[in-house]
Coordinates of C-alpha atoms in Angstrom, one line a residue:
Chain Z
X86 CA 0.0 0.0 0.0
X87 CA 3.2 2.2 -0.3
X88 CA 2.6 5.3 -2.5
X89 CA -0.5 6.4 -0.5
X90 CA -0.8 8.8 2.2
X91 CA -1.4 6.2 5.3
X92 CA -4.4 6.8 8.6
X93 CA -3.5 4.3 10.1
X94 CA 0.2 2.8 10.3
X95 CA 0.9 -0.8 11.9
X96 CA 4.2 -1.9 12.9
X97 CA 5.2 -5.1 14.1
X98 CA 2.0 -5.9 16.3
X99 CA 2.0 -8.4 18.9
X100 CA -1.1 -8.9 21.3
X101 CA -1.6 -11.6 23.8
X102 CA -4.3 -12.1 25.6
X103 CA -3.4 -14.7 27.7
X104 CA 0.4 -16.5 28.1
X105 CA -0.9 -18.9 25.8
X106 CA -3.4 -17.4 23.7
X107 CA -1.4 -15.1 20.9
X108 CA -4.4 -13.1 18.9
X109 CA -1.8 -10.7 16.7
X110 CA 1.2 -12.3 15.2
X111 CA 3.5 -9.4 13.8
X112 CA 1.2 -7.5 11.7
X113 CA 2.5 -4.8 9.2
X114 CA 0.4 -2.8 7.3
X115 CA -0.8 0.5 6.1
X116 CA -4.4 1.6 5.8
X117 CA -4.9 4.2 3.1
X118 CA -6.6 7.7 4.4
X119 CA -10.5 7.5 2.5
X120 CA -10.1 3.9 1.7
X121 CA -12.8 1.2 2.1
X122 CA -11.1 -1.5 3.5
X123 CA -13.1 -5.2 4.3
X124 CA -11.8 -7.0 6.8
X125 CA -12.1 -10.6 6.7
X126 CA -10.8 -13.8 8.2
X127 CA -12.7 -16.6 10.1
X128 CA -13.6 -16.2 13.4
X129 CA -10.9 -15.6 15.7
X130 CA -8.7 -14.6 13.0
X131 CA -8.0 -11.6 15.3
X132 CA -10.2 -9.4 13.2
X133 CA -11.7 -7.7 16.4
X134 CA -8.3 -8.0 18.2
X135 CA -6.8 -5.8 15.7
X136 CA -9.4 -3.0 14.6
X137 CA -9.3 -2.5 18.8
X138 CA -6.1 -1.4 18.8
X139 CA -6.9 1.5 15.8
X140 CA -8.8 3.4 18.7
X141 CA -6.5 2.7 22.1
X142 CA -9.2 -0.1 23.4
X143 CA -6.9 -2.9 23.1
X144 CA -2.6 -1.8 23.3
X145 CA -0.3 -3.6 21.7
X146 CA 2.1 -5.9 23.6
X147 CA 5.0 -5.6 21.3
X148 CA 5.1 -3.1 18.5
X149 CA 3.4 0.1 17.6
X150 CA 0.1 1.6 15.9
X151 CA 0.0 4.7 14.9
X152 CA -3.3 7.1 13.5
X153 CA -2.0 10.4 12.1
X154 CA 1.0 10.1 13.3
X155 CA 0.0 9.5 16.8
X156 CA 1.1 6.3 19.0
X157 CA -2.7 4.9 20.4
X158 CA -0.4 3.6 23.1
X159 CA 0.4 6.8 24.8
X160 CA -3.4 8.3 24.2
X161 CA -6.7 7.6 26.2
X162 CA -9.3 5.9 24.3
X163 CA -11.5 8.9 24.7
X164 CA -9.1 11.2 22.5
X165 CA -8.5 8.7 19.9
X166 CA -12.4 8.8 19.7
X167 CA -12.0 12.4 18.0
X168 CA -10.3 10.3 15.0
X169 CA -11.4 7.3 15.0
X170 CA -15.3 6.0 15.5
X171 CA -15.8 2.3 16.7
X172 CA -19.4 1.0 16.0
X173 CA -19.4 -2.3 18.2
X174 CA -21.1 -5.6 16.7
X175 CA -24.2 -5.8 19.3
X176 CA -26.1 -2.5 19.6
X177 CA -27.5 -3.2 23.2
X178 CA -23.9 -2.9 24.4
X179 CA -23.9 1.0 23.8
X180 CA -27.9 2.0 23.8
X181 CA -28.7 3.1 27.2
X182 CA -30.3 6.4 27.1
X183 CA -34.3 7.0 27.3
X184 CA -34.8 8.5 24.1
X185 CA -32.6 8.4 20.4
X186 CA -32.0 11.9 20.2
X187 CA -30.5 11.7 24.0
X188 CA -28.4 8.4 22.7
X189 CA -26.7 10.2 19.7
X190 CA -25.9 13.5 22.1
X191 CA -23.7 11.5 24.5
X192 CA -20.7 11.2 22.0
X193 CA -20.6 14.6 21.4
X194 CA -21.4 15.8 24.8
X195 CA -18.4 13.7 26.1
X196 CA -16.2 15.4 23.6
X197 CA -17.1 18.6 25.5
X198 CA -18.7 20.3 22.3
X199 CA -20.7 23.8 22.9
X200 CA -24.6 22.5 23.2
X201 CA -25.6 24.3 20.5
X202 CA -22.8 22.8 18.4
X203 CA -24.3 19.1 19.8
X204 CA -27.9 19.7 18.9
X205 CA -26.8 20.8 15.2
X206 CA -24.7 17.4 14.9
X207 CA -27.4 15.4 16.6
X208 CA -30.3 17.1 14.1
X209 CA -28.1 16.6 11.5
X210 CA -27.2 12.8 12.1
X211 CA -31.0 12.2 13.0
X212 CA -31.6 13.1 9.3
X213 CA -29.0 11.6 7.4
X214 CA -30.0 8.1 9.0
X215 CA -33.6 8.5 9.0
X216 CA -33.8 8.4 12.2
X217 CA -36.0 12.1 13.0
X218 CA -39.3 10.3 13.5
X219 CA -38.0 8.1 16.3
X220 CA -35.9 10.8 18.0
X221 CA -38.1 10.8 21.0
X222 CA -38.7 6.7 21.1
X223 CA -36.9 4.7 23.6
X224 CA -34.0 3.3 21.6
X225 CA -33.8 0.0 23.9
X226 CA -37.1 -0.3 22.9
X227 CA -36.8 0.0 19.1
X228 CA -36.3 -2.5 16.3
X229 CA -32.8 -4.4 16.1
X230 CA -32.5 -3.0 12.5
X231 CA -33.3 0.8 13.9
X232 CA -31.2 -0.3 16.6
X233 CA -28.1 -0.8 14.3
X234 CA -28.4 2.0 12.9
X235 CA -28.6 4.6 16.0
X236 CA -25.7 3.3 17.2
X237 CA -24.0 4.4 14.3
X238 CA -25.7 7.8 13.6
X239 CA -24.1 7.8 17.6
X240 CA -20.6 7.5 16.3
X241 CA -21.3 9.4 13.1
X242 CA -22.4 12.6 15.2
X243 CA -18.6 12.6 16.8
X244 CA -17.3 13.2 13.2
X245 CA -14.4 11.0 13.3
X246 CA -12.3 10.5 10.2
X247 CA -12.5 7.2 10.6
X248 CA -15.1 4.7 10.9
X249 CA -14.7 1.1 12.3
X250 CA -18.0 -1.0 11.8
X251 CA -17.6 -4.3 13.6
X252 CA -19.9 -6.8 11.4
X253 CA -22.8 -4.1 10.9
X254 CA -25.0 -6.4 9.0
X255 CA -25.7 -9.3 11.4
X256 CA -28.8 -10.0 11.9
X257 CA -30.3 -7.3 9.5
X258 CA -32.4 -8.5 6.5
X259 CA -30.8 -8.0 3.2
X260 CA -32.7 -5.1 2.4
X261 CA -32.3 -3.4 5.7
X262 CA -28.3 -4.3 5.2
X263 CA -28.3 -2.7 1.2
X264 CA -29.6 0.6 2.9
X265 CA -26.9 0.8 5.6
X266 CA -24.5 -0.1 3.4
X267 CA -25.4 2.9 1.1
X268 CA -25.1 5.1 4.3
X269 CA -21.6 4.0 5.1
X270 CA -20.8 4.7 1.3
X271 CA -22.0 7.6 1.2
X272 CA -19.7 8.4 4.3
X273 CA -16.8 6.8 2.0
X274 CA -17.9 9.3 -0.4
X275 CA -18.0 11.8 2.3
X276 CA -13.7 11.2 2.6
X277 CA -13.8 9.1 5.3
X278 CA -12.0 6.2 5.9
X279 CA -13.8 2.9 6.6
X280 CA -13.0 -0.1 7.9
X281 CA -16.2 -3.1 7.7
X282 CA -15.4 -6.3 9.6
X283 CA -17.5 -8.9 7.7
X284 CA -18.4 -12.2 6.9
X285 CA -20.4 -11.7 4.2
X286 CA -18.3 -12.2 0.6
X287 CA -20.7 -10.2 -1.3
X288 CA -20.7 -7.2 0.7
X289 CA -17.2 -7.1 0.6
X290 CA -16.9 -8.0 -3.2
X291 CA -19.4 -5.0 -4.0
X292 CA -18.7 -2.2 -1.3
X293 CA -14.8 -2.4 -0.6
X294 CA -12.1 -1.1 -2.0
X295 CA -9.4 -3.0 -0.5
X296 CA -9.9 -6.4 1.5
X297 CA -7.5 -7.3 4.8
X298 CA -7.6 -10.8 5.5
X299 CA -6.8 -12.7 8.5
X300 CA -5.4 -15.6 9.5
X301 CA -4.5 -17.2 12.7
X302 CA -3.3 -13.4 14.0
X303 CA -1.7 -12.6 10.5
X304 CA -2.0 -10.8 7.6
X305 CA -2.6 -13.6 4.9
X306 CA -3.5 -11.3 2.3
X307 CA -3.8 -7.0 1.6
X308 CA -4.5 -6.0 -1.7
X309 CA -7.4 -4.6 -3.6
X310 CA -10.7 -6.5 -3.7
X311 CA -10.1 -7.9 -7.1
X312 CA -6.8 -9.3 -6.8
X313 CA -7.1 -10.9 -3.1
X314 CA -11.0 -12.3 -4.9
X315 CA -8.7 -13.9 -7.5
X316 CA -6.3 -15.5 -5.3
X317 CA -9.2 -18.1 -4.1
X318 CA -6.7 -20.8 -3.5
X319 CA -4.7 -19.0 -0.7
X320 CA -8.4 -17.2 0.6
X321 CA -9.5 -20.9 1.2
X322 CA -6.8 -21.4 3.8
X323 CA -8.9 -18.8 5.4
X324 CA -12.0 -20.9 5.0
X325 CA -13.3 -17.7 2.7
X326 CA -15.5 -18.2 -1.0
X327 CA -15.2 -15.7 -3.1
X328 CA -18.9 -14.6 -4.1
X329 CA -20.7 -17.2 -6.1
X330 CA -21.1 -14.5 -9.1
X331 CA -16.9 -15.3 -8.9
X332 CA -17.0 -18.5 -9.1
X333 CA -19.6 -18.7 -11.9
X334 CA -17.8 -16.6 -14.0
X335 CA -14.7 -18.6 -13.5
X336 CA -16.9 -21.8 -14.6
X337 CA -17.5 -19.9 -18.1
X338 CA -14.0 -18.8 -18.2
X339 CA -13.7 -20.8 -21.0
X340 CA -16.2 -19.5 -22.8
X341 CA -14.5 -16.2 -22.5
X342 CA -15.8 -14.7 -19.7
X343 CA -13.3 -12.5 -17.2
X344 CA -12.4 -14.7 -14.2
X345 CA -12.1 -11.3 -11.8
X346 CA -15.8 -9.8 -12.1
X347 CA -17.1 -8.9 -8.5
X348 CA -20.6 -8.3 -8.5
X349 CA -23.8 -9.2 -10.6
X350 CA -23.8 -5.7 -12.4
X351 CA -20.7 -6.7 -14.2
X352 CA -20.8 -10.1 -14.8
X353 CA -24.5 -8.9 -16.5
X354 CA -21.9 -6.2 -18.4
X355 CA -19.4 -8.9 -19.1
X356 CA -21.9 -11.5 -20.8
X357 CA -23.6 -8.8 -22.9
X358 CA -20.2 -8.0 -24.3
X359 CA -19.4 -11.2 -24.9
X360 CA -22.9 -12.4 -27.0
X361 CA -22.4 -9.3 -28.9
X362 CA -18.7 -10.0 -29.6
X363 CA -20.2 -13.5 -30.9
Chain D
X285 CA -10.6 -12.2 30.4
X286 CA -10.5 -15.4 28.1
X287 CA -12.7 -17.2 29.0
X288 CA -16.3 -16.2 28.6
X289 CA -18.9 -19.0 28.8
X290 CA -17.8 -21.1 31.6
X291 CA -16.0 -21.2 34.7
X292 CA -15.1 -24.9 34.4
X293 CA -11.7 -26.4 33.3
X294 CA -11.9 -29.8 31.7
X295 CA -9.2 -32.2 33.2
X296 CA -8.6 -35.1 34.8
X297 CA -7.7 -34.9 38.2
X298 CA -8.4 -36.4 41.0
X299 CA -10.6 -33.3 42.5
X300 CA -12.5 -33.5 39.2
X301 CA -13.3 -37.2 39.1
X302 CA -14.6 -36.5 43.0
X303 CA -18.2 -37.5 43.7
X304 CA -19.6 -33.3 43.3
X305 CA -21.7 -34.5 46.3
X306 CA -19.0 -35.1 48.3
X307 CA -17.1 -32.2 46.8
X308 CA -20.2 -29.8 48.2
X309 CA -19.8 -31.6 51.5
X310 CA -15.9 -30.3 51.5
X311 CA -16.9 -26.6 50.6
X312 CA -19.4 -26.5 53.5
X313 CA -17.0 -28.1 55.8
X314 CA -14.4 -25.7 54.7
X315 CA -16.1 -22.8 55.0
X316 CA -17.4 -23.6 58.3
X317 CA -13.9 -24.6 59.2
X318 CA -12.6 -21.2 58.1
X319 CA -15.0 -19.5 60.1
X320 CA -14.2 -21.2 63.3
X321 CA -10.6 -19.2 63.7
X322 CA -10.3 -15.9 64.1
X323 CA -5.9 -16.3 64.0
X324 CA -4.4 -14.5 61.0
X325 CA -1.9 -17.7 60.1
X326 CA -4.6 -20.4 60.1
X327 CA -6.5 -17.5 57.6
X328 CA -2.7 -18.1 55.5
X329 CA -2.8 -21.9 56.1
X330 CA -6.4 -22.2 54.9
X331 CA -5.7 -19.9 51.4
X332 CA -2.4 -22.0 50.9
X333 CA -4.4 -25.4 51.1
X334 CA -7.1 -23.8 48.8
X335 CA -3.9 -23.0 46.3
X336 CA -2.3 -26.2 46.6
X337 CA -5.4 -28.0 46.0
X338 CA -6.4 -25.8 43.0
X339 CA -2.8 -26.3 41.5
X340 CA -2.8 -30.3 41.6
X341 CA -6.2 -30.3 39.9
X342 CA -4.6 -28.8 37.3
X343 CA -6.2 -25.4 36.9
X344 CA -4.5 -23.0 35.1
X345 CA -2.6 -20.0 36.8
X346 CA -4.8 -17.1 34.9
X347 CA -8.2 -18.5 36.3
X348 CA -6.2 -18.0 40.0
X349 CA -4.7 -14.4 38.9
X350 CA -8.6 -13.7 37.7
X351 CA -10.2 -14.9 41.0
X352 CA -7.6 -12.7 43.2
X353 CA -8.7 -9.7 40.8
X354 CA -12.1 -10.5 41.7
X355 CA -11.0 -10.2 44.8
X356 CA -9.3 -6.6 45.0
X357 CA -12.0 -4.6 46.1
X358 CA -12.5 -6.8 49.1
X359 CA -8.8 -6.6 50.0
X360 CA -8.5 -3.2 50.2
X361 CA -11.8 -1.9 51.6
X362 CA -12.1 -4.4 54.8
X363 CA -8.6 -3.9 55.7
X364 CA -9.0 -0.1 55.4
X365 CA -12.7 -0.1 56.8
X366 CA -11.7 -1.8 59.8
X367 CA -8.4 0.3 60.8
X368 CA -10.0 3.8 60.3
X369 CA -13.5 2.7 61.7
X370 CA -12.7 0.2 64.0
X371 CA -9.8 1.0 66.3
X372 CA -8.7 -1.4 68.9
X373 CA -5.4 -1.4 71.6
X374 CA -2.9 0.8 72.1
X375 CA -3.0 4.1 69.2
X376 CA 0.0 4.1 66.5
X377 CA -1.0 7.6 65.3
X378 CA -3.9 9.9 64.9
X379 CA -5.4 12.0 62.1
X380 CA -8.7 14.2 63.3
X381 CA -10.7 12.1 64.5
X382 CA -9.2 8.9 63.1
X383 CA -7.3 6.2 65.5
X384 CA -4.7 3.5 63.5
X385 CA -4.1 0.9 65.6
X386 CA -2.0 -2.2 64.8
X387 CA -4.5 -4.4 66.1
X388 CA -7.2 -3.1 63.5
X389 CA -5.0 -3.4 60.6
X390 CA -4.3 -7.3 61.2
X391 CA -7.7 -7.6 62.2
X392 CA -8.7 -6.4 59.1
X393 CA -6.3 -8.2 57.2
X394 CA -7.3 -11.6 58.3
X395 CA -10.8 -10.9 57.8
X396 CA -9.6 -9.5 54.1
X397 CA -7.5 -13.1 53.8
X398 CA -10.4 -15.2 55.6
X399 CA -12.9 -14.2 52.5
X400 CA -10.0 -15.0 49.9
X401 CA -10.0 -18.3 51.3
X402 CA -13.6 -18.8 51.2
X403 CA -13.6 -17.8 47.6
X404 CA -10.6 -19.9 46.7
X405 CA -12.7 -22.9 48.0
X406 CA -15.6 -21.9 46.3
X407 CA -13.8 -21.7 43.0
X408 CA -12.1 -24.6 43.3
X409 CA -15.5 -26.1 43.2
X410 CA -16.6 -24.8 40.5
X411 CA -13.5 -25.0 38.3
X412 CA -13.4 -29.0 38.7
X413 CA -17.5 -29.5 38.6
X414 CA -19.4 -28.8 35.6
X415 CA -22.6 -27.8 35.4
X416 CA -24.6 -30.6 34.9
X417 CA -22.8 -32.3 38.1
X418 CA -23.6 -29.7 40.1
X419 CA -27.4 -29.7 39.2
X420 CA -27.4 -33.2 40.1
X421 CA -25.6 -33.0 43.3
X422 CA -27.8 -30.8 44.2
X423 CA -30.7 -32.4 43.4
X424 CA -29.5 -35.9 44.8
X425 CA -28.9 -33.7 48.0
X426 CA -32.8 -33.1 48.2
X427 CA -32.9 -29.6 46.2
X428 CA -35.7 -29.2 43.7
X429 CA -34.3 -29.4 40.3
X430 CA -35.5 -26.2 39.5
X431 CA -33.9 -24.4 41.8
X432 CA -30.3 -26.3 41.2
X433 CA -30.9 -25.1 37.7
X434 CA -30.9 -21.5 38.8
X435 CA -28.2 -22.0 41.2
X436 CA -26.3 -23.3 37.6
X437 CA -27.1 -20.5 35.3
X438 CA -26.2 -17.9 38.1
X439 CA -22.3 -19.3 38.6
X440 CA -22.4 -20.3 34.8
X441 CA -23.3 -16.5 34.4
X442 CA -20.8 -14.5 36.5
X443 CA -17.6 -14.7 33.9
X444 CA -20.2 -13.8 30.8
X445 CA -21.1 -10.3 32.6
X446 CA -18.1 -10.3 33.5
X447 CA -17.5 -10.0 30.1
X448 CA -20.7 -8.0 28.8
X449 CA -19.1 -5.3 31.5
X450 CA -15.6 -5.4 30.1
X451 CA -17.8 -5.0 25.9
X452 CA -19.8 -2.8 27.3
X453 CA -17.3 0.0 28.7
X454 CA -15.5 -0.7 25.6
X455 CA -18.5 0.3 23.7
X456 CA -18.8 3.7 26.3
X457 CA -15.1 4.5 25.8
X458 CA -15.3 4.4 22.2
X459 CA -18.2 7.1 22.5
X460 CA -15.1 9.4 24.2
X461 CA -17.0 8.6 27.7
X462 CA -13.8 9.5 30.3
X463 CA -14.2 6.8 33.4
X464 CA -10.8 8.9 35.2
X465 CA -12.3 12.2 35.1
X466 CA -13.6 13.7 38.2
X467 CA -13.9 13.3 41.4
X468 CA -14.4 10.2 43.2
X469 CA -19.0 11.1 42.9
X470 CA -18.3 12.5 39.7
X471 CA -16.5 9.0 38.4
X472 CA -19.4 6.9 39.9
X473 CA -21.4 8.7 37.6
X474 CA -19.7 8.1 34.4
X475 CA -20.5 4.4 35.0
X476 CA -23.8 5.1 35.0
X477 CA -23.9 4.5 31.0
X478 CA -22.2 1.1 31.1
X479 CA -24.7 0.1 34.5
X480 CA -28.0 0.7 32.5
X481 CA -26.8 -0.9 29.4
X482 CA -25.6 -3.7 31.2
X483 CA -29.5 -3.8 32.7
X484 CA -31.4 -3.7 29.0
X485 CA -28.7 -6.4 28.0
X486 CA -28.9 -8.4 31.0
X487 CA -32.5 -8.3 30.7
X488 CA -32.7 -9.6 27.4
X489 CA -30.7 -12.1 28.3
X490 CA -32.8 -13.3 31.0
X491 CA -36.0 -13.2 28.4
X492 CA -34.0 -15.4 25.9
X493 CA -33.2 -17.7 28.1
X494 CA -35.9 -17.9 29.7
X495 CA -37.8 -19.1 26.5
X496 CA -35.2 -21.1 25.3
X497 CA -35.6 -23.4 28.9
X498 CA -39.3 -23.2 28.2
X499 CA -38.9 -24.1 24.4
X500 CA -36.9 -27.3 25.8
X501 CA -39.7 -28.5 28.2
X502 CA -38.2 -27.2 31.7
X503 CA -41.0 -27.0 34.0
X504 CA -43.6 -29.6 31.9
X505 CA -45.9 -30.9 34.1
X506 CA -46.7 -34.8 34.0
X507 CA -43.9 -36.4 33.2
X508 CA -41.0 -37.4 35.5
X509 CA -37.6 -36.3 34.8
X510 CA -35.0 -38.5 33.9
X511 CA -31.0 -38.1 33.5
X512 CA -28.8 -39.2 30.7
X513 CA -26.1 -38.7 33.1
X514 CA -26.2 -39.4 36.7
X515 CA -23.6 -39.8 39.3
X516 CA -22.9 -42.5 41.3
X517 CA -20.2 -43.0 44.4
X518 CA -17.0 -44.7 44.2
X519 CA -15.6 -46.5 47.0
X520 CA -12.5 -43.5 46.7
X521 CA -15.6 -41.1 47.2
X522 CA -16.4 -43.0 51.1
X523 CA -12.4 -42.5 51.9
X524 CA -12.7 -38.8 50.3
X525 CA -16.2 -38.1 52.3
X526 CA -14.8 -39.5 55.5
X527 CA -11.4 -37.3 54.8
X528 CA -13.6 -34.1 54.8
X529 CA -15.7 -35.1 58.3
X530 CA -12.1 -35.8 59.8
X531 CA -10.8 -32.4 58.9
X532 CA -14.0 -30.6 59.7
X533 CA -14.1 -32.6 63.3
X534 CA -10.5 -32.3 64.2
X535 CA -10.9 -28.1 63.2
X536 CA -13.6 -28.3 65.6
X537 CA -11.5 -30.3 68.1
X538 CA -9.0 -28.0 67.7
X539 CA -10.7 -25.0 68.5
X540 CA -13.5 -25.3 70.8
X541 CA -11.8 -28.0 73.0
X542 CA -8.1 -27.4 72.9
X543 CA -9.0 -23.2 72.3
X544 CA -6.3 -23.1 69.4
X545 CA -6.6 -20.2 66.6
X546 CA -9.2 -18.0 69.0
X547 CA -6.1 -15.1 68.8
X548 CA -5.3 -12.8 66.0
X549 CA -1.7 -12.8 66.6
X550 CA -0.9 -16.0 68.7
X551 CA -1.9 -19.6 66.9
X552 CA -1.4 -21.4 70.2
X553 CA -4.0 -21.0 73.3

């Protein structure tokens, strides 16, 4: 990933949990500022392990982590929150206010913001989610899908540069999963810098721009979406399938069809070209 | 905290292959044992036994480092309880209104050491019994299955909110919430966020399992309840049982008749 100006710089990372359980074995890399990076790897990959130590929750026993520059070492978890946004996997770990609109102030009211500067962000976030006709509801008491998303119009209203969404689309319906995927492109669009742990293939084959997979605590693969997709052999030592659209057009590879297209849209584009060029 | 779901080590030890029946019987008589001395060394003697006994049933050393963090709160707010609230003998020095004695201080630190080796016994329990076997000593004891069952989830429960606390403050921190700042009211505040989170989640919990007991028949009425696996005494189980009325009797012996351990200081009468 050389060549690009870097958010987030790993070096060397070690972390053990345990004397005997090792979760990070000596990872290097160097996350792209404004990139859309999928994070994959089975579980207990150290997936989790590692996007904690991008915000100060988890520090590294050996080796270093820098965001901008800074070491997340030497800063409280509560300044790195400025940077870097951390949208945890279950919602009901973070909802605990009695209404949404009170929920989505508490980031911004912790980061000491003038209160007319935390209703504008909270207004605003409330809007961009969708989320303005349940800002007096109970959150706890909402939906898991509405759920979902407060917790990350909570994050969102903190305006960090970065955004880490730990597996946002469990449990959601597909439809309900498109739409908050289009938000978090949209913040992609926005300039920020994203960072999706997932399981699911096709979300990663169709929304990411680069893909980080994990295995056993190290960086099996870091490339862009396309090339670590085509390298099925060594994602399988990951227990990872490419997307089926993939691995059909691979099938028809003979028949002349690219063995790299990522998502339906272009394996539609793909076979039109190739009738016509028949 | 690695481990998550269970307190339980899987081995094969001699404490784990113990009848859990008899293994109850030893934590009552221990604990009652413990509470018979008052003397600061037999408070040492107890935890070390606890220790050694853990160690040769072959549980690991960060399940012992996790029970004495458990533990932290207790040792430092008896022993500092007791010596600024509860002076006794001669006056080291005083602050206002505030006595330290000498006397308090040990006495508070072999109460602090006497609920250490309660714990350690407990544990040791319950990291060499599985669930299941403790349900059915229980209930071979003469408690309703029901309420074994309750006893189960709650000790099978302790290290998972131990855990949902631990996700859960995570979650707070990463929303910039500052658990140093303040003063000591103004820091019990900031965990108010992580407290009522922890409720809605431990609430759900409680609903979900709740109907995933009822979905698997608990509590149908008509039918008798029968056990895939039940437990049975060994002949080592009589020597083991005997072993644990011996040591409860001779603590007994020891202390009411020949008056040893009634001291803080002194272990002899």
């Amino acid at each position: 990933m050389n060549g690009h100006n870097a958010c987030i710089v790993v070096e060397d990372l070690w972390f053990q949990y345990t004397e005997e359980i090792v979760a990070l074995r000596g990872i290097n890399l160097e996350i792209p500022d404004g990139a859309f990076v999928a994070v994959l790897g089975q579980n207990g990959s150290g997936k989790t392990t590692l996007v904690k130590h991008f915000n100060g929750l988890l520090k590294p026993t050996r080796g270093r982590v820098t965001v901008y520059g800074q070491d997340t070492a030497t800063l409280p978890v509560g300044r790195l929150a400025r940077t870097v946004g951390y949208v945890f996997q279950n919602p009901d770990h973070q909802i605990f206010c009695p209404t949404t609109r009170e929920e989505i102030e508490f980031g911004p009211r912790n980061l000491d913001l003038p209160p007319e500067e935390v209703e504008r962000r909270t207004e605003e976030a409330l809007e961009y989610f969708g989320l303005t006709k349940h800002a007096d509801d109970p959150p706890a008491l909402l939906g898991f899908g509405l759920r979902r998303k407060i917790t990350i119009a909570a994050v969102y209203a903190m305006r960090p540069q970065i955004f880490i969404l730990d597996e946002p689309t469990t449990g959601l319906d597909w439809r309900s999963s498109m739409d908050m995927l289009r938000l978090v492109q949209d913040l992609h669009r926005a300039g920020h810098t994203i960072l999706l742990i997932t399981h699911d293939m096709k979300i990663a084959a169709e929304f990411s721009e680069l893909c980080l997979v994990l295995r056993d605590g190290e960086v099996l693969l870091f490339d862009d979406t396309r090339s670590v997709f085509r390298q099925s052999d060594v994602l399988r030592q990951s227990q990872i399938e490419p997307p089926q659209i993939l691995l059909l057009a691979k099938r028809m590879a003979s028949l002349g069809m690219p063995d790299d297209v990522l998502t339906v849209r272009e394996f539609c584009d793909a076979y039109v070209a190739l009738r016509r060029s028949r | 905290m690695a481990f998550t779901s269970d307190l339980y080590v899987e081995r094969e030890s001699w404490v784990h292959e113990m009848d859990p029946r008899v293994k109850v019987i030893y934590v009552a008589c221990g604990v009652c044992a413990v509470l018979l001395f008052h003397n600061i060394f037999f408070m040492m003697l107890a935890l070390l036994a606890s220790h050694l006994l853990i160690f040769t049933a072959g549980v690991p050393r960060d399940r012992v480092t996790w029970v004495w963090k458990q533990m932290i709160p207790i040792n430092i707010l008896i022993p500092s309880l007791i010596t600024l609230f509860y002076p006794q003998g001669p006056v080291l020095f005083q602050f206002l209104f505030l006595k330290f004695t000498l006397l308090a201080a040990l006495r508070g630190v072999a109460l602090a050491l006497r609920l250490d080796a309660i714990a350690f016994i407990v544990f040791l329990w319950i990291f060499t019994t599985d669930q299941t076997k403790i349900i059915r000593s229980f209930v071979r004891l003469g408690l309703p299955f029901n309420a074994g069952l309750v006893l189960a989830i709650s000790l099978r429960y302790i290290p998972t909110f131990a855990g949902l606390f631990t996700t859960v403050s995570e979650a707070q921190q990463a929303r910039a919430l500052d658990l140093s700042r303040g003063n000591f009211i103004q820091r019990l505040r900031q965990y108010i966020p992580i407290l009522v989170a922890m409720i809605i989640s431990a609430l759900r919990t409680a609903d979900k399992l709740s109907k995933a007991l009822e979905s698997r028949a608990l509590g149908a009425r008509g039918s008798k309840r029968t056990y895939f696996r039940d437990i049975a005494f060994r002949p080592v189980d009589y020597i083991y049982l005997s072993g644990a009325f011996l040591i409860f009797a001779a603590a007994v012996y020891l202390r009411f008749v020949l008056g040893v351990g009634t001291d803080l200081v002194n272990p002899l009468p």
